[in-house]
PDB file of C-alpha atoms in Angstrom:
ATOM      1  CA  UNK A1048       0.000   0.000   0.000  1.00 71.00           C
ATOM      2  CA  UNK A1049       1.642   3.649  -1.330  1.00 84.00           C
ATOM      3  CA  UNK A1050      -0.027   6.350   0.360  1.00 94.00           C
ATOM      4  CA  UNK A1051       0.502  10.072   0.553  1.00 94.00           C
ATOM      5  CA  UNK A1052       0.050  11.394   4.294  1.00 96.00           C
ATOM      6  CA  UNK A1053       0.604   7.819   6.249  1.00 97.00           C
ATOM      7  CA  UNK A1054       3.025   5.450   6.175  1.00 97.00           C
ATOM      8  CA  UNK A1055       2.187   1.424   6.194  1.00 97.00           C
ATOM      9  CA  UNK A1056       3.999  -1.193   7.731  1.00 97.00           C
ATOM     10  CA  UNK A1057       3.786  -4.960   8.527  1.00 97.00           C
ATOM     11  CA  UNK A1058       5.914  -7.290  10.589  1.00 95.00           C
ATOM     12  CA  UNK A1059       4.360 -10.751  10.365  1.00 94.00           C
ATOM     13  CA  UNK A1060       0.687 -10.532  12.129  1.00 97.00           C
ATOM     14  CA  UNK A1061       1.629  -7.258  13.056  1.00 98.00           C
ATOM     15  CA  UNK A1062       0.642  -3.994  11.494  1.00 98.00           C
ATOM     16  CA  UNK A1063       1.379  -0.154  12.145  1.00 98.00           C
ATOM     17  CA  UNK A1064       0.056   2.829  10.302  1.00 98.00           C
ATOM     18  CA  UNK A1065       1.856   6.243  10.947  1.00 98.00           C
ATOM     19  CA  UNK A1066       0.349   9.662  10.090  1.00 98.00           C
ATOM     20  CA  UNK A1067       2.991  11.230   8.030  1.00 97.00           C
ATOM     21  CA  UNK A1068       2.703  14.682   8.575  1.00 94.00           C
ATOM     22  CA  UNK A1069       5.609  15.736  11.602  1.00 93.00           C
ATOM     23  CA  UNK A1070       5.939  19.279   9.985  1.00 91.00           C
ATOM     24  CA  UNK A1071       2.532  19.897  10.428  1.00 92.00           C
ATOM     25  CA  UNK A1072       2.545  18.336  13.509  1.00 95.00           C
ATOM     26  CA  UNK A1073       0.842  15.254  11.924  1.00 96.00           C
ATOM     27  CA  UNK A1074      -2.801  17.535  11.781  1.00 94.00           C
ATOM     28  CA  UNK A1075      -5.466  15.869  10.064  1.00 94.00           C
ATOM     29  CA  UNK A1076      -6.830  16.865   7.296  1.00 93.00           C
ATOM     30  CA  UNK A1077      -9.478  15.244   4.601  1.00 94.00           C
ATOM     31  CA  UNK A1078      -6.512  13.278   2.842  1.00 95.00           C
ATOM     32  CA  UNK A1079      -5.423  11.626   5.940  1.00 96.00           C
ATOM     33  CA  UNK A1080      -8.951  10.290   7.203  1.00 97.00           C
ATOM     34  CA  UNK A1081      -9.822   8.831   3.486  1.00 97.00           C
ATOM     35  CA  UNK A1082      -6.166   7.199   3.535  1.00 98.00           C
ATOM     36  CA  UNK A1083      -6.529   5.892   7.125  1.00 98.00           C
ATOM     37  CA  UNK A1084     -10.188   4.636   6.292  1.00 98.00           C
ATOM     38  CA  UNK A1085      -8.553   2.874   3.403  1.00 98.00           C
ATOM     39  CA  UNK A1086      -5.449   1.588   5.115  1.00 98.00           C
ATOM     40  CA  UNK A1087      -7.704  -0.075   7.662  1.00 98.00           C
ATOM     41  CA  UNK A1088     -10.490  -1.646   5.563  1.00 98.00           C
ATOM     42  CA  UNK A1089      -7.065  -3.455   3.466  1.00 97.00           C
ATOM     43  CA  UNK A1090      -5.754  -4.300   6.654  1.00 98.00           C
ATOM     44  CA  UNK A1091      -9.186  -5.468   7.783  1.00 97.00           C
ATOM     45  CA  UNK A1092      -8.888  -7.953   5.009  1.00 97.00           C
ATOM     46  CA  UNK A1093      -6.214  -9.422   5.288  1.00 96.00           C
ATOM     47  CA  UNK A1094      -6.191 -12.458   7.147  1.00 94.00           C
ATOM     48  CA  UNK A1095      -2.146 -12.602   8.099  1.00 96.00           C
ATOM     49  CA  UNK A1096      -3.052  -9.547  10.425  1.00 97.00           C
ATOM     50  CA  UNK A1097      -3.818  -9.687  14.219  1.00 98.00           C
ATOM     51  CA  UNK A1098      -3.256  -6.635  15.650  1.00 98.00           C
ATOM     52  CA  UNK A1099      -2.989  -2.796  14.383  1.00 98.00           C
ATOM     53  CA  UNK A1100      -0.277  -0.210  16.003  1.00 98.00           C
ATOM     54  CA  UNK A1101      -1.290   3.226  15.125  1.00 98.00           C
ATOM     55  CA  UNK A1102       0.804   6.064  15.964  1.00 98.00           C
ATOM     56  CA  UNK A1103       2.585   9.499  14.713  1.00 98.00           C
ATOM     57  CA  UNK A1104       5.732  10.554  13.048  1.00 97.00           C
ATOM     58  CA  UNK A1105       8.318  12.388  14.488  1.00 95.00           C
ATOM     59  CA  UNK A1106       8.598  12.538  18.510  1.00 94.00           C
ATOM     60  CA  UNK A1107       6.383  15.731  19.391  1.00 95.00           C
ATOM     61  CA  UNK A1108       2.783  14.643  18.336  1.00 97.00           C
ATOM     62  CA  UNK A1109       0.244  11.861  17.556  1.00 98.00           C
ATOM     63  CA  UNK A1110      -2.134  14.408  16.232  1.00 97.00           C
ATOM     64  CA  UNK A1111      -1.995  17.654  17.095  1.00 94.00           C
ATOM     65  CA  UNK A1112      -5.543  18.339  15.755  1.00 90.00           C
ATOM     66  CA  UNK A1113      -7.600  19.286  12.524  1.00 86.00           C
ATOM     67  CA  UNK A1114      -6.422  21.401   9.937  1.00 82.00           C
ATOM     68  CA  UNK A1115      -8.726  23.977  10.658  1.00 84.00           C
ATOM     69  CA  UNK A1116      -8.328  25.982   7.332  1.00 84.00           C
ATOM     70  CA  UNK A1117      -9.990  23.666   5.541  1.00 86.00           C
ATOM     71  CA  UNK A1118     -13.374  24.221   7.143  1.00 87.00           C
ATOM     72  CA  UNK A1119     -13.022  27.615   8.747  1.00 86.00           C
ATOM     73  CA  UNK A1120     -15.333  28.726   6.441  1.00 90.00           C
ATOM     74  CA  UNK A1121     -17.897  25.812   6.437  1.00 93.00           C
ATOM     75  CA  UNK A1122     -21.684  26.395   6.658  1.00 94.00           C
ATOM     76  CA  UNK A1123     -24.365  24.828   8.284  1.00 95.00           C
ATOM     77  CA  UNK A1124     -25.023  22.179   6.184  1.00 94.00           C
ATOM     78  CA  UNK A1125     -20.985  21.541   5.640  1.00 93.00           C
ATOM     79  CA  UNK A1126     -20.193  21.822   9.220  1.00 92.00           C
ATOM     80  CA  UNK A1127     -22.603  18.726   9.561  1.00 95.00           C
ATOM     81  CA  UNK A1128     -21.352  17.091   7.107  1.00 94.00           C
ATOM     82  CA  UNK A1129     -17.875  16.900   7.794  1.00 92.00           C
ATOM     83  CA  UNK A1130     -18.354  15.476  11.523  1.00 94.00           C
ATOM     84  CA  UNK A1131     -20.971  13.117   9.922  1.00 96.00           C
ATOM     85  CA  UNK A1132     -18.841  11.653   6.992  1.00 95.00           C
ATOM     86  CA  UNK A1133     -15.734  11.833   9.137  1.00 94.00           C
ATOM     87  CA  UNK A1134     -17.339   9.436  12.134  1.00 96.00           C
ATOM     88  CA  UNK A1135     -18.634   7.313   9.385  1.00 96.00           C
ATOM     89  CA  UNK A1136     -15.838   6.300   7.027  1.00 97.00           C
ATOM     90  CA  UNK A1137     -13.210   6.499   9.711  1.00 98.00           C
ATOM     91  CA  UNK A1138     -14.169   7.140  13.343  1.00 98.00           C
ATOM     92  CA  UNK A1139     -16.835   4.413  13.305  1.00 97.00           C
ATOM     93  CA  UNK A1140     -14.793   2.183  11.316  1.00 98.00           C
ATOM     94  CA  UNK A1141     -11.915   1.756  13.785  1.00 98.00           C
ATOM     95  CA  UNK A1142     -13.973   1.165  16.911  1.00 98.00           C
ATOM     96  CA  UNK A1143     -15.882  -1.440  15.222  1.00 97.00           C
ATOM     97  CA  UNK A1144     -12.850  -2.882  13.449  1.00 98.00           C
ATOM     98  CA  UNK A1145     -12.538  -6.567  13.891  1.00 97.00           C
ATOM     99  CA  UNK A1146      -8.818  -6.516  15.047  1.00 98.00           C
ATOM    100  CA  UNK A1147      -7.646  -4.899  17.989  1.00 98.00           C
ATOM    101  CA  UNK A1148      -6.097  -1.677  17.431  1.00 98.00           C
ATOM    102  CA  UNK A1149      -3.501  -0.150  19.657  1.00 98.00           C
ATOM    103  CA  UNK A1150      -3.146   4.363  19.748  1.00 98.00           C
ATOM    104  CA  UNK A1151       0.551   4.736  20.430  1.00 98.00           C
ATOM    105  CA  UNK A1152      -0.035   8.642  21.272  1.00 98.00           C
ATOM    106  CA  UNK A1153       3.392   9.946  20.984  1.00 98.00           C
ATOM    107  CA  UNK A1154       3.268  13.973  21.711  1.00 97.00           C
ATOM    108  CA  UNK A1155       0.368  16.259  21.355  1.00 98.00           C
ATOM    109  CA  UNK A1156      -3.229  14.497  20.731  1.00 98.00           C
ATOM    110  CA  UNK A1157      -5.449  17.323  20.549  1.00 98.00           C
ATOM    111  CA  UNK A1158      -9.066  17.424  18.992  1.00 97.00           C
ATOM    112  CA  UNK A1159      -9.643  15.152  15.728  1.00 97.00           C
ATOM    113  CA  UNK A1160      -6.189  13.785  17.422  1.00 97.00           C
ATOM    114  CA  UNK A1161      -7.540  12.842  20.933  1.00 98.00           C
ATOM    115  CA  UNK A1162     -10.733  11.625  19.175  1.00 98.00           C
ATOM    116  CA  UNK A1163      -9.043   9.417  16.652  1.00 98.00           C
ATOM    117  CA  UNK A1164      -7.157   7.865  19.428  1.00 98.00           C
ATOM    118  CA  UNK A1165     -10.019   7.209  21.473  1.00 98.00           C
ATOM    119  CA  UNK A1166     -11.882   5.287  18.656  1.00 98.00           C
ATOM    120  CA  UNK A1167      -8.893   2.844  18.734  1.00 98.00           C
ATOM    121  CA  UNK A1168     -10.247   0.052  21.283  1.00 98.00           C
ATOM    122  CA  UNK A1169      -7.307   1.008  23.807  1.00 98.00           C
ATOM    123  CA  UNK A1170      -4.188   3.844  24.420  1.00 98.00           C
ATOM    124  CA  UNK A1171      -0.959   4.156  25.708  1.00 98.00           C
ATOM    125  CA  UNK A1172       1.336   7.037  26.413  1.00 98.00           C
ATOM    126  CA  UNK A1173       4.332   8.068  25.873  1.00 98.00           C
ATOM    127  CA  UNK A1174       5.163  10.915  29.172  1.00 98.00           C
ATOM    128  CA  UNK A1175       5.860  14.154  27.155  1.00 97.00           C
ATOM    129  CA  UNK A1176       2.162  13.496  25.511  1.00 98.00           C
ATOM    130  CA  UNK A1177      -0.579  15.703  25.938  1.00 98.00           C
ATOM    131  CA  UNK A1178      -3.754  15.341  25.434  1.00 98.00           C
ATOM    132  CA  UNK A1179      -7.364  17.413  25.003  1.00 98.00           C
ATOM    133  CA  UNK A1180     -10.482  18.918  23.346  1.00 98.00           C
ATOM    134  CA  UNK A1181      -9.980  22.265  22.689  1.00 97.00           C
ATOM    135  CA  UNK A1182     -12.910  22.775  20.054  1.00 96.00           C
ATOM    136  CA  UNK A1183     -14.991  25.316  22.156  1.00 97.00           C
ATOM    137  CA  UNK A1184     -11.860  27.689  22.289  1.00 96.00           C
ATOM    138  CA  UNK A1185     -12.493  27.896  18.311  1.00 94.00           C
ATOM    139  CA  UNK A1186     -16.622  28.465  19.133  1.00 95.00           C
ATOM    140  CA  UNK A1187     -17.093  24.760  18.344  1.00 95.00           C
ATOM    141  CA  UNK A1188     -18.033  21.233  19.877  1.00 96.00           C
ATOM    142  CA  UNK A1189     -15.647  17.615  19.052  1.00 96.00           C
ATOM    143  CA  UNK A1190     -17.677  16.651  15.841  1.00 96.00           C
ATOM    144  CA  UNK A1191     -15.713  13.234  15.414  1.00 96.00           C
ATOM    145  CA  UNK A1192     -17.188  11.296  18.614  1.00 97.00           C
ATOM    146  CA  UNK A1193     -15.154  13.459  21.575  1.00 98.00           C
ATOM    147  CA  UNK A1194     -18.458  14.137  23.045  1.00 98.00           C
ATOM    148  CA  UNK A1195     -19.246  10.503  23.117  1.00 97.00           C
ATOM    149  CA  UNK A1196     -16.400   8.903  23.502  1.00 98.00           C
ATOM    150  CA  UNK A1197     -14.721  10.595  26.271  1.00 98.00           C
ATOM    151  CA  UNK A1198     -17.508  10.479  29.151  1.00 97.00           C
ATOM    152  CA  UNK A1199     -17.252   6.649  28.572  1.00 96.00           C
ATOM    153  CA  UNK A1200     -13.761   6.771  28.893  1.00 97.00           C
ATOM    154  CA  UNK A1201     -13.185   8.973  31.831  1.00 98.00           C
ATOM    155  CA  UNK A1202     -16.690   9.574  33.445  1.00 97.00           C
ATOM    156  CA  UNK A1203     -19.656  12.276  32.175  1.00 98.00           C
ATOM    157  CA  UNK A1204     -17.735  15.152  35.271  1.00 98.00           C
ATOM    158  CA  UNK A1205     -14.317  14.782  34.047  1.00 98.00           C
ATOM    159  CA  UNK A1206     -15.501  14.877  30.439  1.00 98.00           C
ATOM    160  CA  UNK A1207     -17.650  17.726  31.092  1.00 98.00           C
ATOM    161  CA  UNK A1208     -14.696  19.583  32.287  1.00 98.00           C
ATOM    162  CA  UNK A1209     -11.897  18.975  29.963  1.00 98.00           C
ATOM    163  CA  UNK A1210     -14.391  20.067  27.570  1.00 98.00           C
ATOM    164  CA  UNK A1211     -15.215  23.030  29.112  1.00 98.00           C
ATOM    165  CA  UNK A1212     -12.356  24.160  29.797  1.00 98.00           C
ATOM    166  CA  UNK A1213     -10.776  22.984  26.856  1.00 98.00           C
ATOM    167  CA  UNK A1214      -7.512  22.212  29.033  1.00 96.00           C
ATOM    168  CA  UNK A1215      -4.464  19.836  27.817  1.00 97.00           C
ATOM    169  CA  UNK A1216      -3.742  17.046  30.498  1.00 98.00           C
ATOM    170  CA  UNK A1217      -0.367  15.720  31.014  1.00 98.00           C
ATOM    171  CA  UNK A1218      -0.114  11.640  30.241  1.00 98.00           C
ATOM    172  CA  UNK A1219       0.090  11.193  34.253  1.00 98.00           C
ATOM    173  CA  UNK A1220      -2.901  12.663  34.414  1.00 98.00           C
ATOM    174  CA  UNK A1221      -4.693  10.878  31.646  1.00 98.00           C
ATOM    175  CA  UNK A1222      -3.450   7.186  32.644  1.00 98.00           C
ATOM    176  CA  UNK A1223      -5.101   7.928  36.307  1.00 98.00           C
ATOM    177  CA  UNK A1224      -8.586   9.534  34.855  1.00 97.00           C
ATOM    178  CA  UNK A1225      -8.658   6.394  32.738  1.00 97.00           C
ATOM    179  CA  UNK A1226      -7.790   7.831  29.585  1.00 98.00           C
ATOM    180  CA  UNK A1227      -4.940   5.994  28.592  1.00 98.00           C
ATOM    181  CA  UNK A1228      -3.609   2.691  29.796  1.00 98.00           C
ATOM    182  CA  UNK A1229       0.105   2.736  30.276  1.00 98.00           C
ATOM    183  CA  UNK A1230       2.234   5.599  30.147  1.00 98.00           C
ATOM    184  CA  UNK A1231       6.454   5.060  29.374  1.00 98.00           C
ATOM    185  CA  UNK A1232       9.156   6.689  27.752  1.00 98.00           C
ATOM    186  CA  UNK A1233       9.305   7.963  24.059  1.00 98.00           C
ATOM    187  CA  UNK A1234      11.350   5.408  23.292  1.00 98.00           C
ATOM    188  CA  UNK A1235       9.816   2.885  25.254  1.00 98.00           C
ATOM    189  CA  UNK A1236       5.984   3.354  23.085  1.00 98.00           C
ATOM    190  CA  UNK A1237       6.262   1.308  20.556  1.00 98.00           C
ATOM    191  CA  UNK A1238       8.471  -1.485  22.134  1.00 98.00           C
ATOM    192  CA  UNK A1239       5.590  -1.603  24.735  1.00 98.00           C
ATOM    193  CA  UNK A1240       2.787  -1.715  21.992  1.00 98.00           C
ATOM    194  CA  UNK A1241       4.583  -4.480  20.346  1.00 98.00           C
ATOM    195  CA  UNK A1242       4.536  -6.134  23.632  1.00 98.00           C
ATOM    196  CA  UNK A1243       1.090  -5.586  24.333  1.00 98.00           C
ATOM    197  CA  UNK A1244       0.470  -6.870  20.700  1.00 98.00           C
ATOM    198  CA  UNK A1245       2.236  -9.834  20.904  1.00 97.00           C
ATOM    199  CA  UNK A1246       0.027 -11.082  23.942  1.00 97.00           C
ATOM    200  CA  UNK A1247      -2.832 -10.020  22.267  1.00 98.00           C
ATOM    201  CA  UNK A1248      -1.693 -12.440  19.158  1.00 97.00           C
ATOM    202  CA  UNK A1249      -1.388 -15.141  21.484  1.00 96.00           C
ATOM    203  CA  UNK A1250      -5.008 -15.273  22.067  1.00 97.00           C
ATOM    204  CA  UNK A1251      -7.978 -16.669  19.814  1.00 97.00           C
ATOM    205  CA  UNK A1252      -8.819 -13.969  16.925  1.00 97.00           C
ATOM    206  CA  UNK A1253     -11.486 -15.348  16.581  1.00 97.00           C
ATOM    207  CA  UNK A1254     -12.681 -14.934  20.038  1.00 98.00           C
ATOM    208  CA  UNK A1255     -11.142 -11.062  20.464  1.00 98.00           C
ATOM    209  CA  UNK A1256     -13.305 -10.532  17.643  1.00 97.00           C
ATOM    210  CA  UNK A1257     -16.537 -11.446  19.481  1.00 97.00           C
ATOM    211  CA  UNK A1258     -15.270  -9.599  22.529  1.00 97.00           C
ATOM    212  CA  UNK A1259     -14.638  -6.497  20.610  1.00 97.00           C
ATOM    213  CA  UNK A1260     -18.595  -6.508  19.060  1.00 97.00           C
ATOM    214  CA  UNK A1261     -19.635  -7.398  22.811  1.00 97.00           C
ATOM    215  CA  UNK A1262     -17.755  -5.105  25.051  1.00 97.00           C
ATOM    216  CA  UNK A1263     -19.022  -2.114  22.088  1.00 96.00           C
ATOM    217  CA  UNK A1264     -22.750  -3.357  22.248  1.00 96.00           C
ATOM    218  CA  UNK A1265     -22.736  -2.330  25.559  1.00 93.00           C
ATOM    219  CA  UNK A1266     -22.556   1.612  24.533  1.00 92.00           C
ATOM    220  CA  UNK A1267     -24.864   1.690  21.676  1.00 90.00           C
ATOM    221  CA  UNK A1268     -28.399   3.046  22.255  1.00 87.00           C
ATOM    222  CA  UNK A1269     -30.834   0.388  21.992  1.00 90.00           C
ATOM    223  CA  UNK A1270     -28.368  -3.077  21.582  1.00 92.00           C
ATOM    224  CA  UNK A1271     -28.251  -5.094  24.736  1.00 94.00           C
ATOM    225  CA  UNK A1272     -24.789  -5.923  25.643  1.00 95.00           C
ATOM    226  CA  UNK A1273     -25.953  -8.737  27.244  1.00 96.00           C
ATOM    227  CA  UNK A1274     -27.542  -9.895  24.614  1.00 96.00           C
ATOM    228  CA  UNK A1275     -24.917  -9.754  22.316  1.00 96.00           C
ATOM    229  CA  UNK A1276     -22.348 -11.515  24.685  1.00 96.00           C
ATOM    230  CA  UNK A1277     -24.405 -14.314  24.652  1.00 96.00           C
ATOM    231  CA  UNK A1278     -24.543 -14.310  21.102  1.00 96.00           C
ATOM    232  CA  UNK A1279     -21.015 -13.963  20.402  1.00 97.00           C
ATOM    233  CA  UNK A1280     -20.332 -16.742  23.601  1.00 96.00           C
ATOM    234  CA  UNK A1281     -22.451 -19.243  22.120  1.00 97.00           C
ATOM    235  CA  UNK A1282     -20.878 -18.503  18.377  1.00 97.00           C
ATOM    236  CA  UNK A1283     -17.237 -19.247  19.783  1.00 97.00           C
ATOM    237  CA  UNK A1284     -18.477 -23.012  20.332  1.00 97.00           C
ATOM    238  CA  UNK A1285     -18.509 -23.753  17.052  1.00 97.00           C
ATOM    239  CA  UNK A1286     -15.483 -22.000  16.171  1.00 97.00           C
ATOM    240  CA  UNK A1287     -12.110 -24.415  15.449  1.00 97.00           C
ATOM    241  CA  UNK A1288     -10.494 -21.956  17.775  1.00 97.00           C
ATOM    242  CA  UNK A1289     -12.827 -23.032  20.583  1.00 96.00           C
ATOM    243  CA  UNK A1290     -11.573 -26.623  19.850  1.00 96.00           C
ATOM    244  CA  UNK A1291      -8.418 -26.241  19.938  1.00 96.00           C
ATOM    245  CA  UNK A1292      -8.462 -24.111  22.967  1.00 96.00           C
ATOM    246  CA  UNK A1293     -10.213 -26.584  25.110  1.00 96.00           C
ATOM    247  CA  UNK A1294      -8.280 -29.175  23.875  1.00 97.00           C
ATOM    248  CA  UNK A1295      -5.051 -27.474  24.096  1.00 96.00           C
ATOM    249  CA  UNK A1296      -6.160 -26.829  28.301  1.00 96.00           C
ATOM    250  CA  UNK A1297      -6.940 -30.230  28.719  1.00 96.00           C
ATOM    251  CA  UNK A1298      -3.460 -31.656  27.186  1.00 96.00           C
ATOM    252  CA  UNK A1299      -1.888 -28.997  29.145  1.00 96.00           C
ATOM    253  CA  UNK A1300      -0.247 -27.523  26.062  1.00 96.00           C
ATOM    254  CA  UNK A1301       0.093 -23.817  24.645  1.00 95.00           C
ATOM    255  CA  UNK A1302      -2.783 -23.314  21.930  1.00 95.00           C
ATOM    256  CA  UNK A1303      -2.172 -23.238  18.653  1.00 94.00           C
ATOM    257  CA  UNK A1304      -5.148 -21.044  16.902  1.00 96.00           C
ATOM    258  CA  UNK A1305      -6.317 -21.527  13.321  1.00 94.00           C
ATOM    259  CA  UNK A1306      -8.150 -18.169  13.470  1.00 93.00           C
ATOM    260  CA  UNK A1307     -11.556 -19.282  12.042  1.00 93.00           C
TER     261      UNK A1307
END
């Protein structure tokens, strides 16, 4: 895959995408979310891949926001739009993405940035990151699922705040509101992501997949999450990673997945 603004790499089961924009401080723009939303419906498809790393170039930002030229000017109708058809072919996409991916939020993630890391299904940190939603500094709201997101991440009081205020928090500060899950050196980020990725790989696919759709039921107006776990539970029975999990326990061996 040759793109323009990101940059596309696999190692074995293991993929990372990296928004290639450090001059601009990796800021996201329409070309970036229509070559992410690419990048992971090809990686969706391929079956070598377990796990997705995404992360920024350079060492002082993930994504340091939206490239607010581009819809200064917006109407109405455009403004609506944009948040719509962003959440849609990208936003949406990655939370409900059937492989785990992994924000590696190395520097600033500020606005579209903070939001695009919070679709992915977990974060970690490296400690000079920052992180926010400064949208109603600009006279706007998050259009790309900050609103939404964030109270389920860190709690409707602390969401209502960092909102409001439209204050940066330090990665400390994030890990312990519940933001992000592991905070470590610059140099340390992606090492740890690969670790976290690996034991992730060690684990059914298939399975992760039906915990992914169950643990994301649970937020979605009208779907019982209940419901759905016992849906996905009762699928994973007649799954050939189900057999040779069980039967792997039993022999008191290390599984050996198939993935299907």
């Amino acid at each position: 895959m040759k793109f323009d603004t990101i940059l596309v790499a696999k190692n074995n089961a293991l993929a990372q995408i990296t928004i290639n924009r450090p001059k601009k401080l990796n800021a996201l723009n329409s070309a970036i979310i229509h070559e992410l939303s690419e990048a992971f419906k090809v990686l969706e498809e391929d079956k070598n891949i377990k796990v997705i790393i995404l992360t920024g170039a350079g060492d002082k930002a993930f994504v340091a926001g939206a490239d607010i030229s581009e819809f200064a000017h917006f109407s109405v109708d455009e403004g609506g739009s944009l948040a719509r058809k962003g959440q849609e072919i990208l936003f949406n996409l990655i939370e409900n993405l059937s492989k785990p991916v992994i924000a590696a939020i190395n520097g600033f993630a500020l606005g579209g940035g903070l939001e695009l890391a919070m679709a992915c299904h977990f974060r970690i940190a490296s400690d000079n990151a920052k992180m926010g939603l400064p949208e109603v500094s600009l006279g706007v709201i998050p259009g790309y699922g900050g609103t939404q997101r964030l109270p389920q991440l860190v709690g409707k009081g602390k969401a209502m705040e960092l909102i409001m205020t439209a204050s940066m928090i330090p990665a400390d500060d994030a890990k312990n509101c519940g933001l992000v899950n592991h905070v470590t050196t610059l140099e340390e980020l992606l090492p740890l992501a690969e670790k976290l990725a690996s034991k992730i790989m060690r684990n059914s696919s298939v399975a992760i997949t039906g915990a992914i759709k169950a643990i994301n039921a649970n937020f979605k107006d009208g779907v019982n999450g209940f419901d759905t776990e016992i849906e996905e539970f009762g699928t994973c029975f007649g799954t050939q990673d189900f057999k040779e999990g069980t039967t792997a326990f039993l022999e008191k061996r290390k599984a050996n997945f198939p993935g299907n």
